[in-house]
Short mmCIF file of C-alpha atoms in Angstrom, two decimals:
data_model
loop_
_atom_site.label_atom_id
_atom_site.label_comp_id
_atom_site.label_asym_id
_atom_site.label_seq_id
_atom_site.Cartn_x
_atom_site.Cartn_y
_atom_site.Cartn_z
CA GLY A 1 108.43 175.84 -142.98
CA ALA A 2 110.22 177.00 -139.71
CA VAL A 3 113.77 176.22 -141.16
CA VAL A 4 116.85 177.54 -139.37
CA SER A 5 120.36 177.28 -140.86
CA GLN A 6 123.64 177.57 -139.33
CA HIS A 7 126.95 178.61 -141.04
CA PRO A 8 129.56 177.16 -141.08
CA SER A 9 128.51 173.48 -140.69
CA TRP A 10 132.09 172.72 -139.33
CA VAL A 11 135.31 174.81 -138.72
CA ILE A 12 138.66 174.00 -137.46
CA CYS A 13 140.70 176.94 -136.04
CA LYS A 14 143.98 177.40 -134.18
CA SER A 15 144.04 178.15 -130.47
CA GLY A 16 143.85 181.94 -129.91
CA THR A 17 141.71 182.80 -132.89
CA SER A 18 138.21 183.73 -132.76
CA VAL A 19 135.42 181.94 -134.69
CA LYS A 20 131.95 183.23 -135.84
CA ILE A 21 129.01 181.19 -136.08
CA GLU A 22 125.69 182.42 -137.87
CA CYS A 23 122.26 181.33 -137.29
CA ARG A 24 119.40 182.28 -139.43
CA SER A 25 115.74 181.74 -139.62
CA LEU A 26 115.07 181.39 -143.27
CA ASP A 27 111.29 181.41 -143.52
CA PHE A 28 110.23 183.19 -140.42
CA GLN A 29 111.00 186.02 -137.91
CA ALA A 30 112.40 185.00 -134.94
CA THR A 31 111.33 186.38 -131.55
CA THR A 32 114.21 184.72 -129.82
CA MET A 33 117.08 182.68 -130.58
CA PHE A 34 118.94 180.27 -128.19
CA TRP A 35 122.55 179.01 -128.31
CA TYR A 36 123.25 175.52 -126.98
CA ARG A 37 126.43 173.61 -126.64
CA GLN A 38 126.49 169.72 -126.81
CA PHE A 39 129.43 167.55 -125.87
CA PRO A 40 129.65 164.10 -127.41
CA LYS A 41 126.99 161.80 -126.28
CA GLN A 42 125.61 164.38 -124.09
CA SER A 43 122.60 166.34 -123.92
CA LEU A 44 122.16 170.13 -124.90
CA MET A 45 123.40 172.84 -122.44
CA LEU A 46 121.79 176.27 -122.85
CA MET A 47 124.42 178.91 -123.07
CA ALA A 48 122.47 181.94 -123.77
CA THR A 49 119.14 183.51 -125.04
CA SER A 50 118.86 186.49 -127.03
CA ASN A 51 116.34 188.86 -128.55
CA GLU A 52 116.59 191.03 -131.56
CA GLY A 53 118.19 194.31 -130.58
CA SER A 54 118.88 193.53 -127.01
CA LYS A 55 121.74 192.14 -125.13
CA ALA A 56 121.84 188.34 -124.59
CA THR A 57 120.99 186.78 -121.47
CA TYR A 58 123.71 184.09 -120.40
CA GLU A 59 123.33 181.14 -118.25
CA GLN A 60 125.16 180.59 -115.15
CA GLY A 61 128.70 179.64 -115.82
CA VAL A 62 128.80 180.67 -119.44
CA GLU A 63 131.55 183.41 -119.92
CA LYS A 64 129.84 186.33 -121.72
CA ASP A 65 133.29 187.81 -122.82
CA LYS A 66 134.13 184.67 -124.45
CA PHE A 67 130.93 183.75 -126.32
CA LEU A 68 129.84 186.86 -127.91
CA ILE A 69 126.16 187.06 -129.11
CA ASN A 70 124.91 189.47 -131.47
CA HIS A 71 121.27 189.69 -132.68
CA ALA A 72 121.19 192.15 -135.19
CA SER A 73 117.98 191.40 -136.96
CA LEU A 74 115.03 189.17 -136.67
CA THR A 75 116.55 186.60 -138.77
CA LEU A 76 120.15 186.48 -137.80
CA SER A 77 122.11 185.67 -134.60
CA THR A 78 125.74 185.27 -134.42
CA LEU A 79 127.85 183.41 -131.90
CA THR A 80 131.69 184.58 -131.62
CA VAL A 81 133.92 182.16 -129.73
CA THR A 82 136.83 184.58 -128.82
CA SER A 83 140.42 183.38 -128.25
CA ALA A 84 139.40 179.80 -128.64
CA HIS A 85 140.98 177.07 -126.80
CA PRO A 86 140.84 173.22 -127.37
CA GLU A 87 138.35 173.08 -124.46
CA ASP A 88 135.86 175.13 -126.53
CA SER A 89 135.86 172.20 -129.08
CA SER A 90 132.14 171.29 -129.17
CA PHE A 91 129.09 171.03 -131.18
CA TYR A 92 126.95 174.51 -131.19
CA ILE A 93 123.39 174.33 -132.02
CA CYS A 94 121.08 177.35 -132.36
CA SER A 95 117.30 177.49 -132.20
CA ALA A 96 114.71 180.04 -132.75
CA THR A 97 111.13 180.71 -131.93
CA ASP A 98 108.48 181.98 -134.59
CA ARG A 99 107.35 185.53 -134.03
CA GLY A 100 104.33 184.69 -136.13
CA GLY A 101 103.54 181.29 -134.67
CA ASN A 102 103.67 179.50 -131.27
CA THR A 103 106.58 181.09 -129.52
CA ASP A 104 106.75 178.14 -127.07
CA THR A 105 108.15 175.92 -129.91
CA GLN A 106 111.86 176.06 -130.74
CA TYR A 107 113.20 175.11 -134.24
CA PHE A 108 116.61 173.99 -134.24
CA GLY A 109 119.52 174.59 -136.68
CA PRO A 110 121.61 171.74 -137.96
CA GLY A 111 124.64 172.56 -135.63
CA THR A 112 128.28 173.68 -136.08
CA ARG A 113 131.15 171.42 -135.25
CA LEU A 114 133.88 173.48 -133.81
CA THR A 115 137.50 172.00 -133.39
CA VAL A 116 140.21 174.06 -131.93
CA LEU A 117 143.71 172.70 -132.41
CA ALA B 1 113.61 174.32 -111.12
CA GLN B 2 112.48 172.16 -113.81
CA SER B 3 114.22 168.76 -114.82
CA VAL B 4 113.71 165.86 -117.24
CA THR B 5 114.88 162.19 -116.66
CA GLN B 6 115.24 159.96 -119.51
CA PRO B 7 116.07 156.43 -117.54
CA ASP B 8 117.12 154.57 -120.62
CA ILE B 9 120.56 155.68 -122.18
CA HIS B 10 120.47 152.97 -124.91
CA ILE B 11 117.66 151.01 -126.34
CA THR B 12 117.83 148.26 -128.95
CA VAL B 13 114.74 147.12 -130.80
CA SER B 14 114.14 145.01 -133.89
CA GLU B 15 112.54 146.51 -136.91
CA GLY B 16 108.96 146.09 -136.84
CA ALA B 17 108.71 145.97 -133.08
CA SER B 18 106.93 148.48 -130.90
CA LEU B 19 108.88 151.16 -129.14
CA GLU B 20 108.33 153.17 -125.98
CA LEU B 21 110.81 155.61 -124.70
CA ARG B 22 110.39 156.87 -121.17
CA CYS B 23 110.58 160.46 -119.86
CA ASN B 24 109.68 161.91 -116.58
CA TYR B 25 109.84 165.65 -115.71
CA SER B 26 109.87 167.45 -112.57
CA TYR B 27 107.86 170.72 -112.73
CA GLY B 28 105.43 172.58 -110.35
CA ALA B 29 102.63 172.97 -112.80
CA THR B 30 101.62 171.89 -115.98
CA PRO B 31 104.72 172.10 -118.28
CA TYR B 32 105.13 172.32 -122.08
CA LEU B 33 106.68 168.87 -123.14
CA PHE B 34 108.53 168.09 -126.25
CA TRP B 35 110.22 165.20 -127.97
CA TYR B 36 113.06 165.69 -130.42
CA VAL B 37 115.10 163.48 -132.59
CA GLN B 38 118.71 163.95 -133.34
CA SER B 39 120.62 162.08 -136.31
CA PRO B 40 124.26 161.76 -135.90
CA GLY B 41 126.18 165.16 -136.44
CA GLN B 42 122.83 166.95 -137.07
CA GLY B 43 120.47 169.32 -135.24
CA LEU B 44 117.33 168.59 -133.46
CA GLN B 45 113.97 167.84 -135.20
CA LEU B 46 110.71 168.23 -133.39
CA LEU B 47 108.58 165.14 -133.17
CA LEU B 48 105.82 166.29 -131.22
CA LYS B 49 104.78 168.59 -128.42
CA TYR B 50 102.13 168.81 -125.75
CA PHE B 51 100.84 172.31 -124.38
CA SER B 52 97.31 171.46 -123.34
CA GLY B 53 94.09 169.43 -124.23
CA ASP B 54 94.25 165.84 -125.58
CA THR B 55 96.78 163.96 -123.47
CA LEU B 56 97.65 161.82 -126.35
CA VAL B 57 99.65 163.54 -128.77
CA GLN B 58 100.39 162.66 -132.61
CA GLY B 59 103.59 163.56 -134.07
CA ILE B 60 105.48 163.04 -137.23
CA LYS B 61 107.08 159.75 -138.50
CA GLY B 62 104.23 157.72 -136.76
CA PHE B 63 105.19 158.74 -133.34
CA GLU B 64 102.98 159.52 -130.43
CA ALA B 65 103.24 160.55 -126.89
CA GLU B 66 100.93 160.62 -123.86
CA PHE B 67 101.00 162.91 -121.10
CA LYS B 68 100.25 161.52 -117.74
CA ARG B 69 100.03 164.03 -115.07
CA SER B 70 99.76 161.49 -112.09
CA GLN B 71 103.02 159.84 -113.19
CA SER B 72 104.79 163.11 -114.36
CA SER B 73 105.45 161.20 -117.66
CA PHE B 74 105.56 161.88 -121.31
CA ASN B 75 106.45 158.61 -122.88
CA LEU B 76 107.18 158.40 -126.50
CA ARG B 77 105.77 155.55 -128.48
CA LYS B 78 105.78 154.02 -132.10
CA PRO B 79 103.84 150.89 -132.93
CA SER B 80 106.35 149.60 -135.55
CA VAL B 81 109.98 150.89 -135.65
CA HIS B 82 111.80 151.48 -139.06
CA TRP B 83 115.50 151.03 -139.38
CA SER B 84 115.52 154.68 -140.15
CA ASP B 85 114.33 155.59 -136.76
CA ALA B 86 117.73 154.71 -135.20
CA ALA B 87 118.95 158.25 -133.65
CA GLU B 88 119.17 159.81 -130.28
CA TYR B 89 115.91 161.09 -128.79
CA PHE B 90 115.51 163.83 -126.57
CA CYS B 91 112.70 164.71 -124.19
CA ALA B 92 112.46 168.35 -123.12
CA VAL B 93 110.21 170.57 -120.77
CA GLY B 94 109.51 174.27 -121.09
CA ALA B 95 108.08 176.38 -118.42
CA ARG B 96 105.00 178.26 -119.06
CA GLY B 97 105.76 182.02 -119.02
CA GLY B 98 109.50 180.86 -118.63
CA GLY B 99 110.96 182.80 -121.61
CA ASN B 100 110.71 179.74 -123.81
CA LYS B 101 113.72 178.08 -122.06
CA LEU B 102 113.80 174.25 -122.51
CA THR B 103 115.35 171.69 -120.08
CA PHE B 104 116.58 168.67 -122.04
CA GLY B 105 116.92 165.22 -120.60
CA THR B 106 120.06 163.26 -121.18
CA GLY B 107 118.81 161.71 -124.24
CA THR B 108 118.02 157.89 -125.43
CA GLN B 109 119.97 156.27 -127.98
CA LEU B 110 117.92 154.03 -130.01
CA LYS B 111 119.49 151.38 -132.26
CA VAL B 112 117.28 149.30 -134.75
CA GLU B 113 118.26 145.76 -135.48
CA LEU B 114 117.56 144.43 -139.07
#
């Protein structure tokens, strides 16, 4: 149980284009979904927290207009990197908490590798 | 604000040897504590967690961790390491009532020698 998927697993795009990453909770309804960014050989940095039907809460220093988060349902959140640039290349990981279980435990997706050329 | 320190960036152990990965946290009260493991290019898998009660917590894959309030530590242990345990290990702390936000340590890369 508590499986989180991400799509795509990797994406390569040209500078200036936008990329959408999906995060789905497959066997549970997610109270909250989180988006993290991880640079090579570094830890996870929380970008934003989203609740279904509400605006996302962004961490300090994260541009909300660049990283658009939509949490349209209890099982789906999307992160759109707008006008991507090479410095946006990174590993993006989402996580979710189970509405029907212990909401203090986050279950992580497998991550999406974004490369901007 | 909460913080997590993992003092060891890299650790190498022989297969079959015991393992201890260190984690120290800073938090004003009793936190929620987690250990996650990440294989290359993958997401994070929850190994174990501590919320309250017994300070020795058993997890998956034969791992355990002990919460020591006096030392602000939550070290991860395994009595006998397998080659498949080679991965990156992250300790994380969550604030009670803090909106489920987690703060991660910088991770410890475990290498297992055959």
